C-alpha positions as a printed NumPy array, in Angstrom:
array([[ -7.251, -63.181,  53.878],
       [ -8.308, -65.612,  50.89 ],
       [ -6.504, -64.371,  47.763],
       [ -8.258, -64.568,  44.253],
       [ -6.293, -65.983,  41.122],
       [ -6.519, -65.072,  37.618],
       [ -6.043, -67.188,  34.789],
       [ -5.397, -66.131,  30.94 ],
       [ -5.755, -69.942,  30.252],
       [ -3.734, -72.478,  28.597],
       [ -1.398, -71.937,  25.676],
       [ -2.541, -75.013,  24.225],
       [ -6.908, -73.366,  24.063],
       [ -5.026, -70.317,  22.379],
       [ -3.081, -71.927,  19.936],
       [ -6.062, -73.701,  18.83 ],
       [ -8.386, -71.085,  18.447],
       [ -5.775, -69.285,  16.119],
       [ -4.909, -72.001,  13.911],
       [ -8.464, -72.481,  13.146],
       [ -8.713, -68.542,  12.207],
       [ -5.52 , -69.549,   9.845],
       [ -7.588, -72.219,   8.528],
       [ -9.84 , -70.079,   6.033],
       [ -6.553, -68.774,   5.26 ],
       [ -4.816, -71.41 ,   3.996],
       [ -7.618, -72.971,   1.62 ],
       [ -8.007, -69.829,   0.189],
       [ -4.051, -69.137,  -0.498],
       [ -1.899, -66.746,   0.907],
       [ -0.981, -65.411,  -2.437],
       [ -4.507, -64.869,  -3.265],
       [ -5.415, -63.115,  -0.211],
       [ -2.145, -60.587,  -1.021],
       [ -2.964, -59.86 ,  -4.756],
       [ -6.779, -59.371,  -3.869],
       [ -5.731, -56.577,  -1.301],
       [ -3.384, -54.944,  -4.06 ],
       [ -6.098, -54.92 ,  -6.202],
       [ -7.748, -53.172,  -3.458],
       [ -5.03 , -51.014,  -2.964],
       [ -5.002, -49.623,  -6.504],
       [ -8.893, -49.12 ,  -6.536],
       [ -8.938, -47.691,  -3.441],
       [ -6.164, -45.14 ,  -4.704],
       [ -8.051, -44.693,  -8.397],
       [-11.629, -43.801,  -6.77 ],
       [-10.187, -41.675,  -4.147],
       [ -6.671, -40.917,  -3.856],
       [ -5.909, -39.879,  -7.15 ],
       [ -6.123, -36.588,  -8.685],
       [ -9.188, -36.558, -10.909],
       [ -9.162, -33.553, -13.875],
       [-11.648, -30.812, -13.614],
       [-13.214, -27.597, -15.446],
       [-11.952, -24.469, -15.973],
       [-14.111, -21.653, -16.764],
       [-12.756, -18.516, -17.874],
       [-14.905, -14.986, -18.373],
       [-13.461, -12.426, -20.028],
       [-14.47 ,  -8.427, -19.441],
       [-13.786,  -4.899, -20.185],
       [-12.903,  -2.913, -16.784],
       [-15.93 ,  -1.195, -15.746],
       [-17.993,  -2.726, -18.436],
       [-19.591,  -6.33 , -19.932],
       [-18.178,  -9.338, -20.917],
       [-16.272,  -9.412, -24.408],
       [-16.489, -12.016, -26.459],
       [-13.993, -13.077, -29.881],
       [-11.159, -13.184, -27.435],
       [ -8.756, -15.994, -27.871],
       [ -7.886, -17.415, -24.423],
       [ -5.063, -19.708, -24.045],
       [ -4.558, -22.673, -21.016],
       [ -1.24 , -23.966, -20.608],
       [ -0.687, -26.882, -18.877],
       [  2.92 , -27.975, -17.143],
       [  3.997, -30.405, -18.79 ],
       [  2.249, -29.929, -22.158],
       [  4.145, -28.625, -25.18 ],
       [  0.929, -26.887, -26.794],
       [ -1.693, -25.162, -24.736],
       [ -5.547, -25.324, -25.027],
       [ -7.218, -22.483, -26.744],
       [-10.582, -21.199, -27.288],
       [-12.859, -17.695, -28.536],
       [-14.982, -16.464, -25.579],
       [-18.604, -16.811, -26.855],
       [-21.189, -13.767, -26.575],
       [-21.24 , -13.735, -22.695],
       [-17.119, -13.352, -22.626],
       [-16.845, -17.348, -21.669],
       [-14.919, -20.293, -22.437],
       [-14.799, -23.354, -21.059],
       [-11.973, -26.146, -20.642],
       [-12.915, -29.357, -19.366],
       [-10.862, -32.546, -18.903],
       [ -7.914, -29.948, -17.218],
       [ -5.295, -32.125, -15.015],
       [ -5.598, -31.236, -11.327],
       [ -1.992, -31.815, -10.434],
       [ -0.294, -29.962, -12.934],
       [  0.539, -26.108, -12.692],
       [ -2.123, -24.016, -14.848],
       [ -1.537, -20.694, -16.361],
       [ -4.293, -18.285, -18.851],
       [ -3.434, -15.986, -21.025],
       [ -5.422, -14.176, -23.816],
       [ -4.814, -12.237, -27.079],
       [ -4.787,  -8.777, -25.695],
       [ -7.005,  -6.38 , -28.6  ],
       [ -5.857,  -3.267, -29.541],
       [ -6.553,  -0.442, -26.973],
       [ -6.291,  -2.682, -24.369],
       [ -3.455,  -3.266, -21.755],
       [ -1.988,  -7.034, -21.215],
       [ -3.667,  -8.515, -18.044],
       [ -1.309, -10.397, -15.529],
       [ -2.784, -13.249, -14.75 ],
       [ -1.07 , -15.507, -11.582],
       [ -0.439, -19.226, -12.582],
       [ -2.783, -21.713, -10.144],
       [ -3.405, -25.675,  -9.395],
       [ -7.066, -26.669,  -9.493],
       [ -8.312, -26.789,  -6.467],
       [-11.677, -28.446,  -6.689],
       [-13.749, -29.839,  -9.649],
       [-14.428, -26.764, -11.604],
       [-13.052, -23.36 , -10.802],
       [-13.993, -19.951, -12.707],
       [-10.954, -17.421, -13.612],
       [-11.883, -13.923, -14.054],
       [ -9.849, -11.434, -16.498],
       [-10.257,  -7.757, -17.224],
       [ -9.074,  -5.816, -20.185],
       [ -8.405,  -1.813, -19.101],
       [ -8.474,  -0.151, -21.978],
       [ -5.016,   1.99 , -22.448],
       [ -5.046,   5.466, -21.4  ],
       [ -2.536,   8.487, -21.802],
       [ -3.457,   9.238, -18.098],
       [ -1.323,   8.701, -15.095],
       [ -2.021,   9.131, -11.715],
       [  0.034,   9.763,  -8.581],
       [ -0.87 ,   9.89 ,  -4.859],
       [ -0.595,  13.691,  -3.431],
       [ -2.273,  12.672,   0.578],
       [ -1.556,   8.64 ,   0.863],
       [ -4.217,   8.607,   3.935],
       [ -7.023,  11.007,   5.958],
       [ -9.067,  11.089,   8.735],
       [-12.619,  10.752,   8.517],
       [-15.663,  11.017,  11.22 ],
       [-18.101,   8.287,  10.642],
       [-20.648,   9.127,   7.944],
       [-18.306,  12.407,   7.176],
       [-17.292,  13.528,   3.118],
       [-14.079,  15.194,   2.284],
       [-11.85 ,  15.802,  -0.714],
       [ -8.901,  14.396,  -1.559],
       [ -6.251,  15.358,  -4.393],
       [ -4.996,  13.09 ,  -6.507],
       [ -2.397,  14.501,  -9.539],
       [ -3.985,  13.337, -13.04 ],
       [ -1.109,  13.997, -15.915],
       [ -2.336,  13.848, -19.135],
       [  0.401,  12.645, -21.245],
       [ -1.361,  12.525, -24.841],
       [ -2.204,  15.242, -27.504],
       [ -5.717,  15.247, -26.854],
       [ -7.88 ,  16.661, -23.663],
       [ -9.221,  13.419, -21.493],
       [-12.526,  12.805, -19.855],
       [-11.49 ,  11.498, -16.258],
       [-13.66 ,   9.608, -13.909],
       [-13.171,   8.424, -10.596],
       [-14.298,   5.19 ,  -9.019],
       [-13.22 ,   3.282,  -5.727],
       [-11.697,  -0.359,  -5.231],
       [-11.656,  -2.458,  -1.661],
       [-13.332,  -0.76 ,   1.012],
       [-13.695,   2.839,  -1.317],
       [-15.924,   0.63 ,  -3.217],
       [-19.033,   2.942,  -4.437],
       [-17.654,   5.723,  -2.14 ],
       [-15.613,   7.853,  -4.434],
       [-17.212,  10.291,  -6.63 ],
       [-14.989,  13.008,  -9.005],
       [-14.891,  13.945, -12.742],
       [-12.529,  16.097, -14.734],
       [-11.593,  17.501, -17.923],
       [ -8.035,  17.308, -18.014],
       [ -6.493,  19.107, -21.401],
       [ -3.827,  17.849, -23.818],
       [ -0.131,  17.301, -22.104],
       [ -0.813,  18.98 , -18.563],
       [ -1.844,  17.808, -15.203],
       [ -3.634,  19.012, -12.245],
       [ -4.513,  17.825,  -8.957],
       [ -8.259,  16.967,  -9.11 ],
       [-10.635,  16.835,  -6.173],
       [-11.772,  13.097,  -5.263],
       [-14.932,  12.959,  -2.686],
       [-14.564,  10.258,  -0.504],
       [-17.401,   9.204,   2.303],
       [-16.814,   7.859,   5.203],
       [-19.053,   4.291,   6.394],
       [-21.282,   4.321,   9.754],
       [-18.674,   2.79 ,  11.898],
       [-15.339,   3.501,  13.419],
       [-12.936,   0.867,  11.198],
       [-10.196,   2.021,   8.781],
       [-11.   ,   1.758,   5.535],
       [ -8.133,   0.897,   2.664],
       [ -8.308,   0.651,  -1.057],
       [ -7.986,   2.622,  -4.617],
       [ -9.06 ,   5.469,  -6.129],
       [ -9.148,   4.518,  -9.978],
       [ -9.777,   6.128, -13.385],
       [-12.842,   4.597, -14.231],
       [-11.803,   1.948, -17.615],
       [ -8.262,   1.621, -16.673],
       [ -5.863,   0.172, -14.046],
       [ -4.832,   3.752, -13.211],
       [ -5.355,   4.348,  -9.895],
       [ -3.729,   5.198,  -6.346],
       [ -3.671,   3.901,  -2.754],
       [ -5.568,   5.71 ,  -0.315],
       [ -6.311,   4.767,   3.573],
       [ -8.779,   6.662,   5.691],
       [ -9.075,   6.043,   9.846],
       [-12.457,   6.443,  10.674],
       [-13.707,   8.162,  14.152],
       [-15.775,  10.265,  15.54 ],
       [-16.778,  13.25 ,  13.65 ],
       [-14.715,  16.116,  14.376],
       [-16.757,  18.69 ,  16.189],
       [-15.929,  22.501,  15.104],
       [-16.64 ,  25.331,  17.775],
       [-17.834,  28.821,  16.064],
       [-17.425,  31.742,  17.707],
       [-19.737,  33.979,  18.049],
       [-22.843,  31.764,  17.14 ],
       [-24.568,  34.955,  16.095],
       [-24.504,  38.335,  14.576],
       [-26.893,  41.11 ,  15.975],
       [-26.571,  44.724,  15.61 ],
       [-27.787,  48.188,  15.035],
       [-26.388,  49.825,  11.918],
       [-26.94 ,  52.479,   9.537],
       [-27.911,  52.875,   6.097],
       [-24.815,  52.995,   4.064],
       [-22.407,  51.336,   6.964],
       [-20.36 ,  48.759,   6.392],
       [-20.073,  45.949,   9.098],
       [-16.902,  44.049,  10.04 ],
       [-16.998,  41.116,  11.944],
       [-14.717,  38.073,  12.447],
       [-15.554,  34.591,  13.002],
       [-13.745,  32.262,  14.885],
       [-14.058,  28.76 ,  14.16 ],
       [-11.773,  25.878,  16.118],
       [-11.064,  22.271,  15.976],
       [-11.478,  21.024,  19.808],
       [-10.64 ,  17.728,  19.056],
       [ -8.534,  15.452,  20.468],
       [ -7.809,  13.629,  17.137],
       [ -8.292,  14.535,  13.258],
       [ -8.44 ,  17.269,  11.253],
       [-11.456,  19.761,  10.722],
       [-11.701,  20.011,   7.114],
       [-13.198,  21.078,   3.912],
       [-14.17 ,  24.637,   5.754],
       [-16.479,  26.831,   3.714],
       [-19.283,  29.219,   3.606],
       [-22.127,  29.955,   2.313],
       [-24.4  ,  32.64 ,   2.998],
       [-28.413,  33.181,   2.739],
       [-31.418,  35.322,   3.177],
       [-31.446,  39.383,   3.184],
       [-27.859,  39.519,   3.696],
       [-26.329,  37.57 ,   0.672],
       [-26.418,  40.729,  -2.049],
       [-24.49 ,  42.023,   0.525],
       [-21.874,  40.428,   2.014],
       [-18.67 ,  38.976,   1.493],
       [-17.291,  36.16 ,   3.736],
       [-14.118,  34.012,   3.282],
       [-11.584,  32.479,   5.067],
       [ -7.924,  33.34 ,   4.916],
       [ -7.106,  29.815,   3.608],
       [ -9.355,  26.626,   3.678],
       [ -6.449,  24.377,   5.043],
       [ -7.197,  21.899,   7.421],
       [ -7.494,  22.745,  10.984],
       [ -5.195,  20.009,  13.113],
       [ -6.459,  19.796,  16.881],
       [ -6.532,  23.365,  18.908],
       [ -6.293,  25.011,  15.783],
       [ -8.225,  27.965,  14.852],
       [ -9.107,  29.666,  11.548],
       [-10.947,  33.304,  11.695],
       [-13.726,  33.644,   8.979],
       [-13.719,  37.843,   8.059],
       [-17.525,  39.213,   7.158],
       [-18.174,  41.562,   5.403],
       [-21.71 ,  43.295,   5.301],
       [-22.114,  46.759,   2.961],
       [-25.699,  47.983,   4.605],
       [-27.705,  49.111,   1.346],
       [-27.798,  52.908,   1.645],
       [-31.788,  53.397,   1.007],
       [-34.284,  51.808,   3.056],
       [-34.992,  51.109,   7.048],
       [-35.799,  48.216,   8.717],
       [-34.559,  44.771,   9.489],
       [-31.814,  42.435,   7.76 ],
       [-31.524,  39.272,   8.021],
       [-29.658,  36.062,   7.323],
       [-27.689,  32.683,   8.047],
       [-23.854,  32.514,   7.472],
       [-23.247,  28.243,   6.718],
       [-19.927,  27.532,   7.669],
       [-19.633,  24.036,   6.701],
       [-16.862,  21.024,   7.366],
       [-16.815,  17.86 ,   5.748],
       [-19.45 ,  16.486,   8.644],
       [-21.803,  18.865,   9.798],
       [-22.971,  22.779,   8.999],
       [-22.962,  25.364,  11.464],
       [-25.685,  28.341,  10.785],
       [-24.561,  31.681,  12.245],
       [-27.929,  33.26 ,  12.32 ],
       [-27.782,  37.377,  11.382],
       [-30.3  ,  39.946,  12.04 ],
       [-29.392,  43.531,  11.374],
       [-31.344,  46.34 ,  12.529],
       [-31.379,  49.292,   9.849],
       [-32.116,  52.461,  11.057],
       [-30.739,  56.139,   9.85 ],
       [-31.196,  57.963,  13.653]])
């Protein structure tokens, strides 16, 4: 078998060919060629490399309400002995331009009076221009404390949750309640709490249209008052009432007792929020309630007591609907009584 050779060719056609790619070289200068690429170097670094400064824009704003503008906002600058300042214009703004991207960054303002100090985190610009919020809460002789730190909640479902409002000042407080995070445009409550007492308030919280926890704060509405709250979000929590309804023969002048039996068959959450309403014929007459309106854990059972005082004149038929309500669904006990004095 012929075998093939393979040649790389002669040292002497390499050398050439790379002294005459040294030969541009060497007319132009070697030192030439090396201070041309430093020069590149340092432009190269200048246009890209190098931090460039940037814009801060700051807006200024009253918790809960617009922007607020004569506030004096401070921007200090590592490295800098005296900071920049500025007075927020009509639409709570100021703006510092020229700001050094690689040097730490803090903001602070001139807190008015009847307004709490923000905190405000120090930063490092991270691109050209960057907006920093701040909000002013106004300072409140309300405090807040958590009473039930997390609840379950069917999807969809409403339920009430305490939260203990102390009102530390000499004069009675209007209290609203708004929600933060996920609670965001989901809490609803108002109270009137009076001069240097407290009480645990009712918050209504809803539930969104799909089975994820939700997390976030329940607030006093102008301040930075507020408590953590988390709520695990499942199916609704299906109640079974017991009997579903009331028919009987009675007398004019009886009274009626019956007791309603209403159960959480769940596997998980709590039935809550129980109450009752009733309607129709019936209502002048009747009394319903529950022992207690605690919440009913899984298997649990709560027995509603009725009451019906049949009016002593008149024959004929009575009727009605006894709501017994949970924080996701109504359940009408339909009534009918039949009045007659033989």
């Amino acid at each position: 078998m012929a075998e093939t050779e393979y040649s790389l060719g002669e040292p002497e056609d390499f050398q050439s060919k790379f002294s005459s790619m040294l030969e541009p070289v060497k007319k132009f200068g070697i030192g030439k060629l090396l201070f041309l690429l430093m020069i590149l170097a340092v432009a190269a670094w200048f246009f890209i490399l190098s931090p460039k400064p940037g814009t801060v824009l700051v807006e200024v704003s009253e918790t809960d309400g617009g922007p607020l503008d004569g506030i004096l906002v401070f921007l200090s600058i590592s490295g800098e002995k005296n900071p920049k300042e500025d007075v927020t214009s009509s639409d709570g703004t100021v703006v510092f331009k020229n700001v050094p991207s690689d040097r730490e960054l803090s903001i602070d303002v001139e807190t008015p009076d009847g307004y709490e100090s923000p905190r405000i985190d120090s930063f490092k610009l991270k691109s050209k221009s960057e907006t920093k919020l701040v909000t002013l809460s106004k300072k409140s002789s309300i405090e807040v404390s958590q009473v039930q730190p997390s609840v379950y909640l069917g999807t969809g479902c409403s339920t009430s949750v305490p939260v203990k409002v102390d009102n530390k000042g000499a004069e009675a407080a209007q209290v609203q309640f708004v929600g933060e995070g996920d609670l965001a445009g989901r809490v609803e409550g108002t109270a009137t709490i009076p001069p240097l007492t407290f009480d645990n308030i009712p918050v209504n919280v809803t539930a969104w249209y799909e089975k994820k926890d939700m997390s976030g704060n329940i607030r006093v509405k102008g301040t930075g008052n507020s408590v953590k709250l988390t709520v695990s979000v499942g199916e609704p929590v299906e109640a079974d009432v017991s009997p579903s309804s009331i028919s009987d023969n009675v007398k004019p002048g009886e009274q009626l007792k019956t007791l309603i039996t209403v159960s959480n068959r769940g596997r998980e959450g709590e039935l809550r929020d129980l109450g009752v309403k009733v309607t129709g014929d019936i209502e002048q007459y009747t009394d319903a309630s529950f022992t207690d309106i605690a919440p009913l854990k899984p298997e649990e059972e709560k027995i509603l007591t009725v009451v019906i005082n049949v009016p002593s004149v008149g024959e004929g038929k009575l009727v009605g609907v006894i709501m017994i309500s949970t924080s996701c669904k109504t359940y009408p006990v339909p009534v009918e009584l039949d009045v007659r004095a033989d």
